[in-house]
Short mmCIF file of C-alpha atoms and ligand atoms in Angstrom, two decimals:
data_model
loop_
_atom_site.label_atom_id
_atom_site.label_comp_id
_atom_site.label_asym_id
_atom_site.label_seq_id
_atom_site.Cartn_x
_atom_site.Cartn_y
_atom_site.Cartn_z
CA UNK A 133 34.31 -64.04 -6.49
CA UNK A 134 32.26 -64.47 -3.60
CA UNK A 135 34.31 -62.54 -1.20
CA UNK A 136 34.40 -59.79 -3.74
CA UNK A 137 30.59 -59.27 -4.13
CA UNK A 138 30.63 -58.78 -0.55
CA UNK A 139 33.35 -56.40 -0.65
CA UNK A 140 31.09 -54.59 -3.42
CA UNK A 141 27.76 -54.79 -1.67
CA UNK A 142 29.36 -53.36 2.10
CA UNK A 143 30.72 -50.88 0.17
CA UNK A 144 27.10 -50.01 -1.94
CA UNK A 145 25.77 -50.18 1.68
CA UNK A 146 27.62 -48.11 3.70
CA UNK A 147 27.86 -45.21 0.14
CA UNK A 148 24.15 -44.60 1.34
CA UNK A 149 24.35 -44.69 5.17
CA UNK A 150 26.77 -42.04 3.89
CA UNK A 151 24.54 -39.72 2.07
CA UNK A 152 23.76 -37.55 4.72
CA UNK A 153 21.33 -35.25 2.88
CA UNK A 154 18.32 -33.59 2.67
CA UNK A 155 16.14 -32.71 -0.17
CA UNK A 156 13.77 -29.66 -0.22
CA UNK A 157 11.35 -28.55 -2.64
CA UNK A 158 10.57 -24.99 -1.99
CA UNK A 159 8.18 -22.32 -3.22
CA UNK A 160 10.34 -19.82 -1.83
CA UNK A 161 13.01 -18.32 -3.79
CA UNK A 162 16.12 -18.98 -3.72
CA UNK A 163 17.41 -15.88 -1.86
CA UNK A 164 14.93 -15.93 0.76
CA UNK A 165 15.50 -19.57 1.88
CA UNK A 166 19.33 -20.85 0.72
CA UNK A 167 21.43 -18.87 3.03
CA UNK A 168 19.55 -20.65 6.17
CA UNK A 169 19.73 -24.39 3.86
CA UNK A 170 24.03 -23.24 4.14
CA UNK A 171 23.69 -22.43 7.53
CA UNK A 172 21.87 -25.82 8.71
CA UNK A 173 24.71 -27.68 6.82
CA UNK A 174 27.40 -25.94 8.19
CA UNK A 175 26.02 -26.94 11.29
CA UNK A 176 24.91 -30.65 10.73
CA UNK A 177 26.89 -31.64 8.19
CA UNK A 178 24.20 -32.91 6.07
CA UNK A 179 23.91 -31.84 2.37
CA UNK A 180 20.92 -29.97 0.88
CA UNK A 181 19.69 -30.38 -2.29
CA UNK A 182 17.31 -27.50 -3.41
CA UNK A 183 14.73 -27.46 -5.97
CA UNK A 184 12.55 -24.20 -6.26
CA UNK A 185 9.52 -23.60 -8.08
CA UNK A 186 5.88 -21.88 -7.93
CA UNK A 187 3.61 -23.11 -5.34
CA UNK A 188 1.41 -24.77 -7.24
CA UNK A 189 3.55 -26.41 -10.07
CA UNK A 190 5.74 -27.33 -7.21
CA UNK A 191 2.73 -29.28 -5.41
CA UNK A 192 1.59 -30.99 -8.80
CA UNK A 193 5.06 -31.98 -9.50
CA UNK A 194 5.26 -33.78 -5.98
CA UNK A 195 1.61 -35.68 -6.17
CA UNK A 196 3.26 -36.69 -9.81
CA UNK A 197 6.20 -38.36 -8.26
CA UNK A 198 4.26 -39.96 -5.68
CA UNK A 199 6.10 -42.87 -3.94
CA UNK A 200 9.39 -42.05 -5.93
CA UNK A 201 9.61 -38.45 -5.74
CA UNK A 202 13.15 -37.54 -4.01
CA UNK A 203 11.36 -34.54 -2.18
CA UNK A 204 12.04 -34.79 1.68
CA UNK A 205 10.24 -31.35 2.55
CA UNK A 206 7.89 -29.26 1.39
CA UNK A 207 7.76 -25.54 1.69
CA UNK A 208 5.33 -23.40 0.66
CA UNK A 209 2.98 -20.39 1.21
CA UNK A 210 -0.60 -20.24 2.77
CA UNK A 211 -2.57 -22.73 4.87
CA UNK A 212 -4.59 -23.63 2.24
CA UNK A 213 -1.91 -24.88 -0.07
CA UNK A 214 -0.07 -26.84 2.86
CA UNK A 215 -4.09 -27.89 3.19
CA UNK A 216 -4.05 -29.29 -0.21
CA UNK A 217 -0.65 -30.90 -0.40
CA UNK A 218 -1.66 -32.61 2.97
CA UNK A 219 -5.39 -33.67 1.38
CA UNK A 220 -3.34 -35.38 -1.71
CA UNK A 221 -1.46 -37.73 0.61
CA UNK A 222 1.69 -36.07 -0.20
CA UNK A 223 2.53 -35.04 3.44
CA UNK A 224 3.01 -37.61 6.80
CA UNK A 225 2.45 -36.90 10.14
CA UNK A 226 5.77 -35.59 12.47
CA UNK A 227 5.82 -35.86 16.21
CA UNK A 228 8.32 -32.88 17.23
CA UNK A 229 8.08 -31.86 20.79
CA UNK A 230 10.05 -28.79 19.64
CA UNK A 231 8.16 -27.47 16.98
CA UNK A 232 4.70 -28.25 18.84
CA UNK A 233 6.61 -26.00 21.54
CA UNK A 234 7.66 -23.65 19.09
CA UNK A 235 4.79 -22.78 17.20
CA UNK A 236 1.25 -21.47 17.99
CA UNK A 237 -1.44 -24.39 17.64
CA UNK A 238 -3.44 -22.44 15.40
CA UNK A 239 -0.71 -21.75 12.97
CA UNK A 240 0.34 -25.60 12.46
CA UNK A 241 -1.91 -28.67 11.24
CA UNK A 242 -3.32 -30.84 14.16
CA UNK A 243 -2.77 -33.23 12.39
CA UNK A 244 0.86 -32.87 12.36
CA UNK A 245 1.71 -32.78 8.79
CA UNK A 246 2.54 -29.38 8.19
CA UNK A 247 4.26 -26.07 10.16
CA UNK A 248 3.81 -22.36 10.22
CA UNK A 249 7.66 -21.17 10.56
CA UNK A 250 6.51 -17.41 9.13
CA UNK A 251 3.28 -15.53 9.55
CA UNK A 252 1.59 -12.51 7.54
CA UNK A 253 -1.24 -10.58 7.89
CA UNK A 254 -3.91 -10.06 4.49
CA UNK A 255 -4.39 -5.88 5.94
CA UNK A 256 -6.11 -2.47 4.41
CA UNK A 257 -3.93 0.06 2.86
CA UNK A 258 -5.38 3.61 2.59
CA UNK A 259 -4.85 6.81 0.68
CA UNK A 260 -4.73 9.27 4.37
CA UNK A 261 -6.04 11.97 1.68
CA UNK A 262 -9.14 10.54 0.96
CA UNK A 263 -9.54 8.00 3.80
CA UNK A 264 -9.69 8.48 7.56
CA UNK A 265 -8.44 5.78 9.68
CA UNK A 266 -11.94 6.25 11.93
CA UNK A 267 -13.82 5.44 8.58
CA UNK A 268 -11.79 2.22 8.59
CA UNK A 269 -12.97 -0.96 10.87
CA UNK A 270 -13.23 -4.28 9.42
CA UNK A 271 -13.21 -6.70 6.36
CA UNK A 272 -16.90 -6.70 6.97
CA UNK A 273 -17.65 -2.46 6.44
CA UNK A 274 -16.00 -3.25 3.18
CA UNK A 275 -18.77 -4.64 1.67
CA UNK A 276 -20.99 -1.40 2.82
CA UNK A 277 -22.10 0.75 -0.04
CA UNK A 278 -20.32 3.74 1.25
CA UNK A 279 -17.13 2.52 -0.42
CA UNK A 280 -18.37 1.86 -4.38
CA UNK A 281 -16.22 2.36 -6.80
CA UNK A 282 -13.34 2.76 -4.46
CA UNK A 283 -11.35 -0.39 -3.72
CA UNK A 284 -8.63 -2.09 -5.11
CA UNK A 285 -7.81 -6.31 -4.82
CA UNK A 286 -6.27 -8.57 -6.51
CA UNK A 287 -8.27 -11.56 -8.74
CA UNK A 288 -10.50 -14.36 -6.84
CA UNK A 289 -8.14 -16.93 -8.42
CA UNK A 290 -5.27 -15.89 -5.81
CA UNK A 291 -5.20 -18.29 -2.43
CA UNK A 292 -4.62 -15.27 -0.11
CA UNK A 293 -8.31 -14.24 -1.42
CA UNK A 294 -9.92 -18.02 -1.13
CA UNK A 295 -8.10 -17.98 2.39
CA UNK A 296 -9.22 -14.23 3.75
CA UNK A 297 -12.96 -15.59 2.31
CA UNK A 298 -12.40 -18.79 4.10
CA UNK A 299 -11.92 -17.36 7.30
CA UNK A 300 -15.07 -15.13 7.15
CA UNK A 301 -16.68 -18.48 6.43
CA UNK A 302 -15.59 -19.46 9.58
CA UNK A 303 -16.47 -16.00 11.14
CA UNK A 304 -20.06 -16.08 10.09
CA UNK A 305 -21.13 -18.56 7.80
CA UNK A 306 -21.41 -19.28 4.24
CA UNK A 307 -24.69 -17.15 3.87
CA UNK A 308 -23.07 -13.93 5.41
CA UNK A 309 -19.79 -14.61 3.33
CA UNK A 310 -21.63 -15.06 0.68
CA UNK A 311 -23.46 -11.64 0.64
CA UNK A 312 -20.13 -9.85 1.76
CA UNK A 313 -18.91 -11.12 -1.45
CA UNK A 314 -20.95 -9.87 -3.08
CA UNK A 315 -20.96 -6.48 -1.43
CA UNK A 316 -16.83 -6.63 -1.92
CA UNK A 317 -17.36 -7.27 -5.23
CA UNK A 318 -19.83 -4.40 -5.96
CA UNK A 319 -17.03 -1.78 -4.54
CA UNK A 320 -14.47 -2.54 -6.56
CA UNK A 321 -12.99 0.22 -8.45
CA UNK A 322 -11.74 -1.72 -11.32
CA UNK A 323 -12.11 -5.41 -12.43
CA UNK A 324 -9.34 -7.00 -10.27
CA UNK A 325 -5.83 -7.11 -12.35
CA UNK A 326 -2.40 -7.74 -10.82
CA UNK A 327 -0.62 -8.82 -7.77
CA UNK A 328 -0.68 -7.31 -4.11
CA UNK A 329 2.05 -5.02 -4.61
CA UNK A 330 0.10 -3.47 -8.30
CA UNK A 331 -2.84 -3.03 -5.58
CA UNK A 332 -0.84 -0.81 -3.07
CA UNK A 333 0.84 1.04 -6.17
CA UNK A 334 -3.30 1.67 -7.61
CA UNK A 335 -3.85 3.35 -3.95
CA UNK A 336 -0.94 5.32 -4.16
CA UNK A 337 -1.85 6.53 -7.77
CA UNK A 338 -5.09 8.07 -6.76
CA UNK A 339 -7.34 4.97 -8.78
CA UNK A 340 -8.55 3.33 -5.51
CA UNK A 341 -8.60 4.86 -2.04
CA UNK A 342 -8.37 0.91 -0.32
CA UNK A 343 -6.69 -1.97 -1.32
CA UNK A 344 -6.13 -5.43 0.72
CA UNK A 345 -2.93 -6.70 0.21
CA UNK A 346 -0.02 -9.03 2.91
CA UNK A 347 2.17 -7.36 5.01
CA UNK A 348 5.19 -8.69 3.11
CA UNK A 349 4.40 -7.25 0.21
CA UNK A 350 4.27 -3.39 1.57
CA UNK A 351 7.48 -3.84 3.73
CA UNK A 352 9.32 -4.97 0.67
CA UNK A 353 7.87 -2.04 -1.21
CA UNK A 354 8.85 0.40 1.62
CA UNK A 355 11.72 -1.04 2.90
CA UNK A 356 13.49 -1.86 -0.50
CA UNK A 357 15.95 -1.22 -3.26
CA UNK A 358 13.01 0.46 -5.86
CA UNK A 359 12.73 3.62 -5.55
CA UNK A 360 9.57 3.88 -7.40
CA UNK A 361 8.35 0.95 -5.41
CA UNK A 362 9.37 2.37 -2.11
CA UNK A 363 7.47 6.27 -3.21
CA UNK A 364 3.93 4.33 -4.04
CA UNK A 365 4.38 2.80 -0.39
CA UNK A 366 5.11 5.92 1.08
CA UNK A 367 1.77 7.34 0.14
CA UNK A 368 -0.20 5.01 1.77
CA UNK A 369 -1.36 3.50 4.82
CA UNK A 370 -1.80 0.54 6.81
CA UNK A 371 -4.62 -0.08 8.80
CA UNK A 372 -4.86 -3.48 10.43
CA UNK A 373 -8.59 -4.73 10.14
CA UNK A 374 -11.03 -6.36 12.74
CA UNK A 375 -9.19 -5.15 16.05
CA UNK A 376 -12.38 -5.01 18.19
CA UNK A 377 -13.83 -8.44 17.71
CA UNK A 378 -11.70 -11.55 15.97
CA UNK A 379 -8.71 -9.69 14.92
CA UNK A 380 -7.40 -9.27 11.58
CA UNK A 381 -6.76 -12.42 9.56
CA UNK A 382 -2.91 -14.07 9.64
CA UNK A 383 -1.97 -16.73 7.23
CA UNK A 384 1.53 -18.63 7.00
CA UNK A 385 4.42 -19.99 5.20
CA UNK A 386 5.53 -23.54 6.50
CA UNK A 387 7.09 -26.83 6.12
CA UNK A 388 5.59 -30.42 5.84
CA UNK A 389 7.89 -33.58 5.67
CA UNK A 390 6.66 -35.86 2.52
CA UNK A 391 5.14 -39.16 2.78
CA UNK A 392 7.89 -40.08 0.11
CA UNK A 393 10.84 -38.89 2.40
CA UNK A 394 13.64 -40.99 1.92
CA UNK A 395 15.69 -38.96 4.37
CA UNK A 396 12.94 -38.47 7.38
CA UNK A 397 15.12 -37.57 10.13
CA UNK A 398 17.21 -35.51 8.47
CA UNK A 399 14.14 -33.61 7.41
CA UNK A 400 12.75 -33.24 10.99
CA UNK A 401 16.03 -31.51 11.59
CA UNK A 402 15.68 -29.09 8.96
CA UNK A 403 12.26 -28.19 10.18
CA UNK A 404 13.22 -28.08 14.14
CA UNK A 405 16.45 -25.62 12.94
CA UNK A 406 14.20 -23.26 11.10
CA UNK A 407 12.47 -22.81 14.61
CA UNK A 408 15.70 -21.97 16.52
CA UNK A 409 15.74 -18.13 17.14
CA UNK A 410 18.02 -16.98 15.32
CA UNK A 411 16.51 -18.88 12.18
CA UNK A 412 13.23 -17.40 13.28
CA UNK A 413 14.41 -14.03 12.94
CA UNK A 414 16.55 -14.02 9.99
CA UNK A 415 13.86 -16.30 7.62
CA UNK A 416 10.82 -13.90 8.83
CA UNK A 417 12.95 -11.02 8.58
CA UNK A 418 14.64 -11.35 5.25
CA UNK A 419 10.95 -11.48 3.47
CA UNK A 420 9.57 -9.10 5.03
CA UNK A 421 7.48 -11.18 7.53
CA UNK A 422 6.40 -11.96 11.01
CA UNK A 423 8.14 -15.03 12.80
CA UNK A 424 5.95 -17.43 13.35
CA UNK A 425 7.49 -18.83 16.57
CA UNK A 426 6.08 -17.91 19.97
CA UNK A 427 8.42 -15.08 21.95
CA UNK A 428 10.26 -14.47 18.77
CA UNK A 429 9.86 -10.22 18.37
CA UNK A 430 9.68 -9.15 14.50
CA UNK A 431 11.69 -6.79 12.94
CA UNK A 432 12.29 -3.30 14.42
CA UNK A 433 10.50 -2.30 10.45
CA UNK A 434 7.24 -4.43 11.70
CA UNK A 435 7.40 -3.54 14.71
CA UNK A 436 7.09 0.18 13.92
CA UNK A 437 3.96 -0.75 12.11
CA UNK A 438 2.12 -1.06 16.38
CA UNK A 439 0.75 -4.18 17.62
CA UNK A 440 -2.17 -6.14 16.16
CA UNK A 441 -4.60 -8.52 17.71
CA UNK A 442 -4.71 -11.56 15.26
CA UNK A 443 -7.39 -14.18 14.22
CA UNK A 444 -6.99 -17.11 16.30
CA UNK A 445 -8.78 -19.13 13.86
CA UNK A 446 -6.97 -22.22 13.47
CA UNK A 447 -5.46 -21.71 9.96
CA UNK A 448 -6.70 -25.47 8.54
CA UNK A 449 -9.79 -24.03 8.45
CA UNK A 450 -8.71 -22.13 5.48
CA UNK A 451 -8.18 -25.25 3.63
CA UNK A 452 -11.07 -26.93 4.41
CA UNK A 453 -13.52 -24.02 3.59
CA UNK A 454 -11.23 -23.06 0.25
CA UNK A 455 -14.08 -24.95 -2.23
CA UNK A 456 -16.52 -23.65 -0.74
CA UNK A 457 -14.38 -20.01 -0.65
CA UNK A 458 -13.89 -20.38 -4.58
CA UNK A 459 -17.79 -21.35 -5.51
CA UNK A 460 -18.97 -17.83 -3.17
CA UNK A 461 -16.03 -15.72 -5.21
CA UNK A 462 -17.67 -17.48 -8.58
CA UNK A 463 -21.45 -16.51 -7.53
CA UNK A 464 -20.71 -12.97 -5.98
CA UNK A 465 -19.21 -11.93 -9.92
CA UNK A 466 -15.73 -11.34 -8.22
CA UNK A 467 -13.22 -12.15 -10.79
FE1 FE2 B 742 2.98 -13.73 -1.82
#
């Protein structure tokens, strides 16, 4: 009897040394993130189990489970969401000498809980037919009077806003922010509806002559399968803001392991393979984005796009000025 609850219990034991796996929740679709999940199997051996979702369900869902969620790592977009998760407790600390090697201090958490493994930049988008590039400098001229009635962005409620507001918090201050805001808000040529993409298409369809929209966003347009899509992207340009002082602003997607991890090491590996360079290239690539790893060159489709300088701004300043971000937005009237 004895001998045979032994038997049972070695075999219970060694059943979970053998579940080599990994579990990933993941605000990135499936098609932009499984084939590299396959890839990292095929090379480790070790299983992963995917769960996708939106960003912020996906983050509520995880501070739910707490203690027993089976989440491993957490991907998502923007600083100021990894910010958040990483604020809730949901996130631990990882000492990686390769991805502290890999990526750019100011695109990872110094406090070691969360990654950059993609960048994109929040740039201006132009009608050439109304607009000269010379007209065009910086976030800040947007707020000038000169431009009422004529730009296009998206609602205060997205995080790409808080974060771009954020980082001229940093820039200059809450009282300068504020009254940019304001100015911003003042210019708009219609009360902000719609995602990034619907503010590239408004440019393209003569109702704004500026919008501010992500990189991503206009390469999928351009570079895609809609052909509708990829005419409203042809029609406009891209000017990349803020080149002669702090450069224009960058946020990121990354990775954090969770505090729950029941699988820690097998996480870490995940998040040191999506820094190798082929990884790098094929997961910035296949959305449309810049890789996020030092050395790594972007697409030949970026690329043609020129060089930018980029805000060095280390991006957990975007999630701890995002409150303060929201309450300006709220006071300025920017919906
Ligand atoms: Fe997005």
């Amino acid at each position: 009897m004895l001998k045979k609850f032994v038997a049972g219990l070695l075999l219970l034991c060694s059943a979970q040394v053998l579940a080599n796996e990994v579990n990933v929740y993941s605000a990135r679709e499936e098609q932009l993130i499984k084939p590299l999940l396959d890839a990292f199997s095929q090379d480790t051996g070790i299983k992963v189990n995917l769960v996708t979702g939106d960003d912020d369900p996906l983050l509520e869902r995880l501070k739910r489970e707490g203690a027993n969620s089976p989440a491993d790592v957490l991907i998502m977009a923007d600083a100021g969401r990894l910010y958040r998760a990483a604020a809730a407790g949901s996130l631990q600390a990882i000492h990686s000498a390769t991805l502290e090697q890999a990526i750019p201090a100011n695109l990872r958490d110094p406090g070691k809980q969360w990654f950059g493994l993609t960048s994109r930049a929040r740039v201006l988008f132009y009608n050439p037919a109304t607009v000269q590039a010379a007209e065009l400098s910086s976030y800040e001229d947007l707020a000038d009077p000169k431009w009422r009635g004529r730009i296009c962005v998206r609602s205060s409620n997205s995080i790409y806003n808080q974060s771009l507001l954020a980082s001229i918090i940093a820039a200059h201050g809450a009282a300068q922010a504020e009254q940019w805001a304001q100015g911003l808000a003042a210019n708009l040529a219609r009360p902000p509806s719609g995602g990034d993409r619907d503010q590239i298409k408004a440019v393209a369809a003569g109702q704004c002559d500026i919008a501010i929209a992500n990189t991503y966003y206009y390469a999928q347009m351009l570079y895609g399968s809609d052909a509708s899509q990829k005419a409203a992207a042809s029609k406009v340009k891209l000017l990349f803001p803020n080149q002669r002082d702090r450069g224009t602003h960058i946020n990121i997607s990354g990775a954090g392991v969770t505090k729950s991890a029941k699988n820690r090491e097998n996480a870490i590996k995940l998040l040191e393979y999506m820094v190798l360079d082929d990884a790098q290239r094929w997961y910035s690539t296949t959305n449309g984005e810049y890789p996020a790893k030092r050395g790594i060159a972007a697409s030949p489709q970026l690329q043609s796009w020129g060089n930018f300088k980029s805000d060095a701004l280390n991006l957990v300043a975007l999630g701890k000025n995002n409150a303060q971000a929201v309450q300006i937005m709220d006071k300025a009237g920017w919906r």
